[in-house]
Coordinates of C-alpha atoms (C1' of nucleotides) in Angstrom, one line a residue:
Chain I
M1 CA 3.7 15.0 7.6
P2 CA 1.0 12.8 9.1
P3 CA 1.9 9.5 10.9
N4 CA 1.8 6.4 8.9
K5 CA -1.6 4.6 8.6
K6 CA -1.8 1.6 11.0
Y7 CA -5.1 0.4 9.5
T8 CA -6.0 0.5 5.8
K9 CA -9.3 0.6 4.0
D10 CA -8.7 -2.9 2.8
E11 CA -8.0 -4.4 6.2
I12 CA -11.2 -2.9 7.5
V13 CA -13.3 -4.2 4.6
N14 CA -11.7 -7.6 4.9
I15 CA -12.6 -7.9 8.6
A16 CA -16.1 -6.6 7.9
Y17 CA -16.5 -9.1 5.1
K18 CA -15.5 -12.0 7.4
I19 CA -18.0 -10.9 10.0
V20 CA -20.8 -10.7 7.4
E21 CA -19.8 -14.0 5.8
S22 CA -20.2 -15.9 9.0
E23 CA -22.9 -13.9 10.8
G24 CA -24.6 -11.6 8.3
F25 CA -25.0 -7.9 8.3
E26 CA -27.1 -8.0 11.5
N27 CA -24.0 -8.5 13.5
L28 CA -21.8 -6.0 11.8
N29 CA -21.1 -2.8 13.8
A30 CA -18.4 -0.3 14.3
R31 CA -17.2 -1.5 17.7
R32 CA -17.2 -5.1 16.6
I33 CA -14.9 -4.3 13.7
A34 CA -12.7 -2.1 15.9
K35 CA -12.3 -5.0 18.3
E36 CA -11.2 -7.5 15.7
L37 CA -8.9 -4.8 14.3
N38 CA -7.4 -4.2 17.7
A39 CA -8.2 -0.5 17.3
S40 CA -10.8 2.1 18.2
V41 CA -13.6 3.0 15.9
Q42 CA -11.8 6.0 14.5
P43 CA -9.9 4.2 11.7
I44 CA -13.3 3.1 10.4
F45 CA -14.8 6.6 10.3
H46 CA -11.6 8.0 8.9
N47 CA -11.7 5.6 5.9
F48 CA -15.5 5.6 5.4
T49 CA -18.0 8.4 5.8
S50 CA -20.4 6.1 7.5
M51 CA -21.2 2.5 8.3
E52 CA -23.6 2.6 5.4
E53 CA -20.8 3.3 3.0
L54 CA -18.7 0.5 4.5
K55 CA -21.6 -1.9 4.2
N56 CA -22.0 -1.0 0.6
T57 CA -18.3 -1.8 0.0
V58 CA -18.7 -5.1 1.7
Y59 CA -21.8 -5.8 -0.4
E60 CA -19.7 -5.2 -3.5
K61 CA -17.1 -7.6 -2.3
I62 CA -19.7 -10.2 -1.7
Y63 CA -20.9 -9.8 -5.2
E64 CA -17.3 -10.2 -6.5
T65 CA -17.1 -13.5 -4.6
Y66 CA -20.2 -14.7 -6.3
Q67 CA -18.9 -13.6 -9.7
N68 CA -15.7 -15.5 -9.2
Y69 CA -17.8 -18.6 -8.7
M70 CA -19.8 -18.0 -11.9
E71 CA -16.7 -17.3 -14.0
R72 CA -15.2 -20.7 -13.2
V73 CA -14.3 -22.7 -16.2
T74 CA -14.1 -26.5 -16.0
E75 CA -14.2 -29.4 -18.4
K76 CA -17.9 -29.6 -17.9
P77 CA -20.3 -27.9 -20.4
A78 CA -20.8 -24.2 -19.6
Y79 CA -24.5 -24.6 -19.4
K80 CA -24.2 -27.3 -16.7
Q81 CA -21.3 -25.6 -14.9
S82 CA -23.1 -22.3 -14.4
G83 CA -25.9 -24.2 -12.5
L84 CA -23.3 -26.1 -10.4
S85 CA -21.4 -22.9 -9.6
Y86 CA -24.6 -21.2 -8.5
I87 CA -25.3 -24.1 -6.2
Q88 CA -21.7 -24.4 -5.0
F89 CA -21.7 -20.7 -4.0
A90 CA -24.8 -21.3 -1.9
K91 CA -23.2 -24.3 -0.3
D92 CA -19.9 -22.7 0.4
H93 CA -21.2 -19.3 1.4
P94 CA -24.8 -19.7 2.7
V95 CA -24.9 -16.4 4.4
L96 CA -23.7 -14.5 1.3
F97 CA -26.1 -16.4 -0.9
K98 CA -28.9 -15.4 1.3
I99 CA -27.8 -11.7 1.2
L100 CA -27.6 -11.7 -2.6
F101 CA -30.6 -13.9 -3.6
M102 CA -32.9 -14.5 -0.7
K103 CA -33.8 -10.9 0.2
E104 CA -36.0 -8.7 -2.0
T105 CA -33.9 -5.5 -1.4
N106 CA -31.3 -6.8 -3.8
N107 CA -31.0 -7.5 -7.4
S108 CA -32.6 -10.6 -8.8
P109 CA -30.4 -13.6 -9.7
E110 CA -28.9 -12.5 -12.9
S111 CA -28.7 -16.0 -14.1
F112 CA -32.4 -15.7 -14.3
I113 CA -32.5 -12.6 -16.3
I114 CA -32.9 -13.6 -19.9
N115 CA -33.6 -10.3 -21.4
D116 CA -30.1 -9.0 -21.7
S117 CA -27.5 -10.0 -24.3
E118 CA -25.7 -12.4 -22.1
G119 CA -29.0 -14.1 -21.3
E120 CA -29.8 -14.5 -25.0
D121 CA -26.4 -16.0 -25.5
I122 CA -27.1 -18.6 -22.8
I123 CA -30.4 -19.5 -24.5
R124 CA -28.7 -19.9 -27.9
R125 CA -26.0 -22.1 -26.5
G126 CA -28.6 -24.2 -24.8
Q127 CA -30.5 -24.6 -28.0
Q128 CA -27.5 -26.3 -29.6
L129 CA -27.6 -29.0 -26.9
T130 CA -31.4 -29.5 -26.8
G131 CA -32.5 -28.7 -30.3
L132 CA -35.4 -26.7 -29.0
S133 CA -36.7 -23.5 -30.6
Y134 CA -35.7 -20.2 -29.0
E135 CA -39.0 -19.8 -27.2
E136 CA -39.0 -23.4 -26.1
Q137 CA -35.5 -23.2 -24.8
K138 CA -36.3 -20.0 -22.9
K139 CA -39.1 -21.8 -21.1
F140 CA -36.9 -24.8 -20.5
H141 CA -34.2 -22.6 -19.2
V142 CA -36.6 -21.0 -16.7
K143 CA -37.5 -24.4 -15.4
V144 CA -33.9 -25.5 -15.0
F145 CA -33.2 -22.3 -13.2
I146 CA -36.1 -22.6 -10.8
F147 CA -34.9 -26.1 -9.9
T148 CA -31.3 -24.9 -9.5
H149 CA -32.4 -22.0 -7.3
G150 CA -34.5 -24.4 -5.3
I151 CA -31.5 -26.6 -4.5
A152 CA -29.3 -23.5 -3.7
C153 CA -31.9 -22.1 -1.3
L154 CA -32.3 -25.4 0.5
L155 CA -28.5 -25.6 0.9
A156 CA -28.2 -22.0 2.0
T157 CA -30.7 -22.5 4.8
K158 CA -29.1 -25.8 5.6
T159 CA -32.4 -27.5 5.2
V160 CA -30.7 -30.3 3.2
K161 CA -27.2 -31.5 3.0
L162 CA -25.8 -32.7 -0.3
E163 CA -22.3 -33.6 -1.4
E164 CA -20.9 -32.2 -4.7
N165 CA -21.4 -35.5 -6.5
E166 CA -25.0 -35.8 -5.2
I167 CA -25.7 -32.3 -6.4
E168 CA -24.3 -33.0 -9.9
E169 CA -26.2 -36.2 -10.2
L170 CA -29.5 -34.7 -9.0
L171 CA -29.2 -31.7 -11.3
T172 CA -28.1 -33.6 -14.3
N173 CA -30.8 -36.3 -14.0
T174 CA -33.5 -33.7 -13.5
V175 CA -32.5 -31.6 -16.4
L176 CA -32.3 -34.7 -18.7
E177 CA -35.7 -35.9 -17.4
L178 CA -37.3 -32.5 -17.9
L179 CA -36.0 -32.4 -21.5
K180 CA -37.0 -35.9 -22.3
G181 CA -40.4 -35.4 -20.8
Y182 CA -40.9 -32.2 -22.7
K183 CA -39.9 -33.7 -26.0
E184 CA -42.0 -36.7 -25.4
E185 CA -45.0 -34.5 -24.6
R186 CA -44.6 -32.6 -27.8
L187 CA -45.4 -35.6 -29.9
Chain S
M1 CA -61.0 -5.1 42.4
P2 CA -58.7 -4.2 39.6
P3 CA -59.7 -1.9 36.7
N4 CA -60.9 -3.6 33.6
K5 CA -58.2 -4.5 31.0
K6 CA -58.1 -2.0 28.1
Y7 CA -55.7 -4.1 26.1
T8 CA -55.8 -7.9 25.8
K9 CA -53.1 -10.4 25.0
D10 CA -54.8 -11.1 21.7
E11 CA -54.9 -7.5 20.6
I12 CA -51.2 -7.1 21.3
V13 CA -50.3 -10.3 19.4
N14 CA -52.5 -9.3 16.5
I15 CA -50.8 -5.9 16.1
A16 CA -47.4 -7.5 16.4
Y17 CA -48.4 -10.1 13.8
K18 CA -49.5 -7.4 11.4
I19 CA -46.2 -5.5 11.8
V20 CA -44.2 -8.7 11.3
E21 CA -46.3 -9.7 8.3
S22 CA -45.5 -6.5 6.5
E23 CA -42.1 -5.6 7.8
G24 CA -40.5 -8.6 9.4
F25 CA -39.3 -9.2 12.9
E26 CA -36.6 -6.5 12.4
N27 CA -39.1 -3.7 12.8
L28 CA -41.0 -5.2 15.7
N29 CA -40.3 -3.4 19.0
A30 CA -42.2 -2.5 22.1
R31 CA -42.7 1.2 21.4
R32 CA -43.9 0.5 17.9
I33 CA -46.6 -1.9 19.1
A34 CA -47.6 0.5 21.9
K35 CA -48.0 3.3 19.4
E36 CA -50.3 1.3 17.1
L37 CA -52.2 0.2 20.2
N38 CA -52.5 3.8 21.3
A39 CA -51.0 2.8 24.7
S40 CA -47.8 2.8 26.6
V41 CA -45.5 -0.2 26.6
Q42 CA -46.8 -1.3 30.0
P43 CA -49.7 -3.5 28.6
I44 CA -47.1 -5.4 26.6
F45 CA -44.9 -6.2 29.6
H46 CA -47.9 -7.0 31.7
N47 CA -49.1 -9.6 29.3
F48 CA -45.7 -11.0 28.3
T49 CA -42.6 -11.5 30.4
S50 CA -40.4 -10.2 27.6
M51 CA -40.4 -9.2 23.9
E52 CA -38.8 -12.6 23.3
E53 CA -41.9 -14.3 24.6
L54 CA -44.2 -12.1 22.5
K55 CA -42.1 -12.8 19.4
N56 CA -42.4 -16.6 20.0
T57 CA -46.2 -16.1 20.3
V58 CA -46.2 -14.2 17.0
Y59 CA -44.0 -17.0 15.4
E60 CA -46.6 -19.6 16.4
K61 CA -49.3 -17.5 14.9
I62 CA -47.3 -17.3 11.7
Y63 CA -47.0 -21.0 11.6
E64 CA -50.8 -21.3 12.1
T65 CA -51.3 -19.1 9.1
Y66 CA -49.1 -21.4 7.1
Q67 CA -50.9 -24.5 8.3
N68 CA -54.3 -23.0 7.3
Y69 CA -53.0 -22.8 3.8
M70 CA -51.7 -26.3 3.8
E71 CA -55.0 -27.7 5.1
R72 CA -57.0 -26.3 2.2
V73 CA -59.1 -28.8 0.5
T74 CA -60.1 -28.2 -3.1
E75 CA -61.4 -30.2 -6.0
K76 CA -57.8 -30.6 -7.2
P77 CA -55.8 -33.8 -6.3
A78 CA -54.3 -33.4 -2.8
Y79 CA -50.8 -34.1 -4.1
K80 CA -51.0 -31.1 -6.5
Q81 CA -52.9 -28.9 -4.1
S82 CA -50.3 -29.1 -1.4
G83 CA -47.7 -27.7 -3.8
L84 CA -50.0 -25.0 -4.9
S85 CA -50.8 -24.1 -1.3
Y86 CA -47.2 -23.9 -0.4
I87 CA -46.6 -21.5 -3.3
Q88 CA -49.7 -19.5 -2.7
F89 CA -48.6 -18.9 0.9
A90 CA -45.3 -17.6 -0.4
K91 CA -47.1 -15.3 -2.8
D92 CA -49.7 -14.0 -0.4
H93 CA -47.3 -13.7 2.6
P94 CA -43.8 -13.3 1.3
V95 CA -42.4 -12.0 4.6
L96 CA -43.9 -14.8 6.6
F97 CA -42.7 -17.4 4.1
K98 CA -39.2 -16.0 4.4
I99 CA -39.4 -16.2 8.2
L100 CA -40.5 -19.8 8.2
F101 CA -38.5 -21.3 5.3
M102 CA -35.7 -19.0 4.2
K103 CA -33.8 -18.7 7.5
E104 CA -31.8 -21.5 9.0
T105 CA -32.9 -20.7 12.6
N106 CA -36.2 -22.3 11.9
N107 CA -37.6 -25.7 11.2
S108 CA -37.2 -27.1 7.8
P109 CA -40.2 -27.2 5.4
E110 CA -42.2 -30.0 6.7
S111 CA -43.5 -30.9 3.3
F112 CA -40.0 -31.9 2.7
I113 CA -39.7 -34.2 5.6
I114 CA -40.5 -37.7 4.4
N115 CA -39.4 -39.6 7.4
D116 CA -42.5 -39.1 9.5
S117 CA -45.7 -41.0 9.1
E118 CA -47.5 -38.1 7.2
G119 CA -44.5 -38.0 4.8
E120 CA -44.9 -41.7 4.1
D121 CA -48.5 -41.2 3.5
I122 CA -47.8 -38.6 0.9
I123 CA -45.4 -40.9 -0.9
R124 CA -47.9 -43.7 -1.0
R125 CA -50.6 -41.6 -2.3
G126 CA -48.2 -40.3 -4.9
Q127 CA -47.4 -43.8 -6.0
Q128 CA -51.0 -44.4 -6.9
L129 CA -50.8 -41.6 -9.4
T130 CA -47.4 -42.4 -10.9
G131 CA -47.1 -46.1 -10.5
L132 CA -43.5 -45.8 -9.3
S133 CA -42.0 -47.9 -6.6
Y134 CA -41.7 -46.5 -3.1
E135 CA -38.0 -45.5 -3.5
E136 CA -38.6 -44.1 -6.9
Q137 CA -41.6 -42.1 -5.7
K138 CA -39.5 -40.8 -2.8
K139 CA -36.9 -39.4 -5.2
F140 CA -39.6 -38.0 -7.5
H141 CA -41.2 -36.3 -4.6
V142 CA -37.9 -34.7 -3.6
K143 CA -37.5 -33.3 -7.1
V144 CA -41.0 -31.9 -7.2
F145 CA -40.6 -30.3 -3.8
I146 CA -37.3 -28.7 -4.9
F147 CA -39.0 -27.2 -7.9
T148 CA -42.0 -26.1 -5.8
H149 CA -39.7 -24.5 -3.2
G150 CA -37.8 -22.8 -6.0
I151 CA -40.9 -21.1 -7.3
A152 CA -42.0 -20.2 -3.7
C153 CA -38.7 -18.6 -2.9
L154 CA -38.7 -16.6 -6.1
L155 CA -42.2 -15.3 -5.4
A156 CA -41.3 -14.5 -1.7
T157 CA -38.4 -12.4 -2.8
K158 CA -40.5 -10.9 -5.6
T159 CA -37.8 -11.9 -8.1
V160 CA -40.6 -13.1 -10.3
K161 CA -44.2 -12.3 -10.6
L162 CA -46.7 -15.1 -11.5
E163 CA -50.5 -15.3 -11.6
E164 CA -52.2 -18.2 -10.0
N165 CA -53.0 -19.8 -13.4
E166 CA -49.4 -19.4 -14.6
I167 CA -48.2 -21.0 -11.4
E168 CA -50.5 -24.0 -11.8
E169 CA -49.6 -24.4 -15.4
L170 CA -45.9 -24.2 -14.7
L171 CA -46.0 -26.6 -11.8
T172 CA -48.3 -29.1 -13.6
N173 CA -46.3 -29.2 -16.8
T174 CA -43.0 -29.6 -15.0
V175 CA -44.2 -32.4 -12.8
L176 CA -45.7 -34.2 -15.8
E177 CA -42.5 -33.7 -17.8
L178 CA -40.3 -34.9 -14.9
L179 CA -42.4 -38.0 -14.6
K180 CA -42.5 -38.8 -18.3
G181 CA -38.8 -38.1 -18.6
Y182 CA -38.1 -40.4 -15.7
K183 CA -40.2 -43.2 -17.1
E184 CA -38.7 -42.8 -20.5
E185 CA -35.2 -43.0 -19.1
R186 CA -36.0 -46.2 -17.2
L187 CA -36.5 -48.1 -20.5
Chain T
dC1 C1' -68.6 4.3 50.5
dT2 C1' -64.0 2.5 51.5
dC3 C1' -60.2 -0.2 50.3
dG4 C1' -57.1 -3.4 48.1
dT5 C1' -55.7 -5.1 43.7
dT6 C1' -53.8 -4.4 39.4
dA7 C1' -53.9 -2.2 34.7
dT8 C1' -51.8 1.7 32.8
dA9 C1' -49.0 5.9 32.0
dT10 C1' -44.9 8.3 32.8
dA11 C1' -40.4 8.4 33.2
dA12 C1' -36.3 6.5 34.0
dC13 C1' -32.4 3.1 33.6
dA14 C1' -29.4 0.0 31.0
dT15 C1' -27.5 -1.3 26.9
dA16 C1' -26.3 -1.2 22.0
dT17 C1' -24.9 1.4 18.2
dG18 C1' -23.7 5.3 14.9
dT19 C1' -21.2 9.3 15.1
dT20 C1' -18.2 13.1 16.5
dA21 C1' -15.4 16.3 19.5
dT22 C1' -11.1 16.6 21.6
dC23 C1' -6.6 15.6 22.3
dA24 C1' -2.1 13.4 21.6
dT25 C1' 1.3 12.0 18.4
dA26 C1' 4.0 10.4 14.5
dT27 C1' 6.3 11.9 10.5
dA28 C1' 7.5 14.4 5.9
dT29 C1' 8.7 18.9 4.7
dT30 C1' 10.8 22.9 5.7
Chain W
dA1 C1' 15.2 20.5 14.7
dA2 C1' 10.6 22.7 14.2
dT3 C1' 6.1 22.4 12.4
dA4 C1' 1.8 21.3 10.1
dT5 C1' -1.4 17.7 9.5
dA6 C1' -3.5 13.3 9.2
dT7 C1' -4.0 9.3 12.2
dG8 C1' -5.8 7.2 16.1
dA9 C1' -7.4 6.8 21.2
dT10 C1' -10.6 8.3 24.5
dA11 C1' -14.7 9.7 25.7
dA12 C1' -18.8 11.7 24.9
dC13 C1' -23.4 12.6 22.5
dA14 C1' -27.6 11.0 20.1
dT15 C1' -30.7 7.7 19.3
dA16 C1' -33.0 3.2 19.5
dT17 C1' -34.7 -0.4 22.2
dG18 C1' -35.7 -3.7 26.3
dT19 C1' -37.1 -3.3 30.7
dT20 C1' -38.6 -1.5 35.2
dA21 C1' -39.7 1.7 39.3
dT22 C1' -43.2 4.7 40.7
dA23 C1' -47.4 6.9 40.8
dT24 C1' -52.3 7.0 39.4
dA25 C1' -56.7 5.3 39.1
dA26 C1' -60.5 2.0 38.1
dC27 C1' -63.5 -1.3 40.0
dG28 C1' -65.4 -5.1 42.7
dA29 C1' -65.6 -6.9 47.5
dG30 C1' -66.7 -5.7 52.0

DNA sequence: CTCGTTATATAACATATGTTATCATATATT
DNA sequence: AATATATGATAACATATGTTATATAACGAG
């Protein structure tokens, strides 16, 4: 009995996502979305109870984008690829990276959480490459993550500019040096 | 002939600075300052042409706070102390650190700039400790800074919690391992 | 003491933004 | 074809915030 929908929930979220991706949540508001949708604000409040709810939906979509990066499978070792993916996400989507990992309101970088089962798995797989004990590998993993996060943050704020091959070289060299240096020191 | 001032420029800036320090620029507005000043908004607009100008003044004060940290002299080697100060600033003033170094609108971390004369000086002094060539030391310095920045960002977002002694141990160990690993690799 | 200058309070205006009331209308069901 | 109802446009309301117009009053110069 009602007229057909001219604007769907998905369309609205997609437009909101694009705005946030380029300008952050600060510039997201009902009238701005309506304008880019060529509509009034009504479709927004028909599909969402509030802007708050819409923002939460956009946030989830941002997290999905991040997860897609982290699930990437390549010919590179998984351990290395996960760091590269984290950095690549920061480089490709600086605003989204800042939203997810450079504000305290949000969850911590899950690659850093080593207390869950997935974290344990990462440590164990790392051990096979380094030959370190579980505790040693855990510490090593933290250091590698801090370095990775450092690069990602610098790219997200556009403080530095690095090409993909430079990133891989920098990360690989550093990890190897850290490992070698640690083993050397143990003697 | 005019009545005495009840509210000075400095008082206003100090209150604004405190608000920003704890809640960021997002929560800084004229009425909020006026309230904490127990005044109307008039003293603000008498002393500043606009909120924009006041914000710029607060920004300068933030930068001064940062500089005070970086100028600290201790019994530790200057090279090491500068990294520790950078991190300590992030730990003590997370919101201010984010304003200065985790947004792209602002200047890049100057500790990272190695093209000015002060940067060159840092490299040279580092060389005396490591024995590396100028170009090698430059690369080493970048790696150390990335790691330092990584720790600082994680502390500023409260993703990790570290005590001063843990920070120093982590940074020192990592730098030594990086150096040893690099030298080892050169062979 | 009187007066002119200016600091301050009050209140208003302008704009931005979330939200909603009201009304018109398209369309599936009857 | 008539109707009930969800969809959407328009416009309004509420609030937040920057900014300013106006009035008041304090205080030093005369």
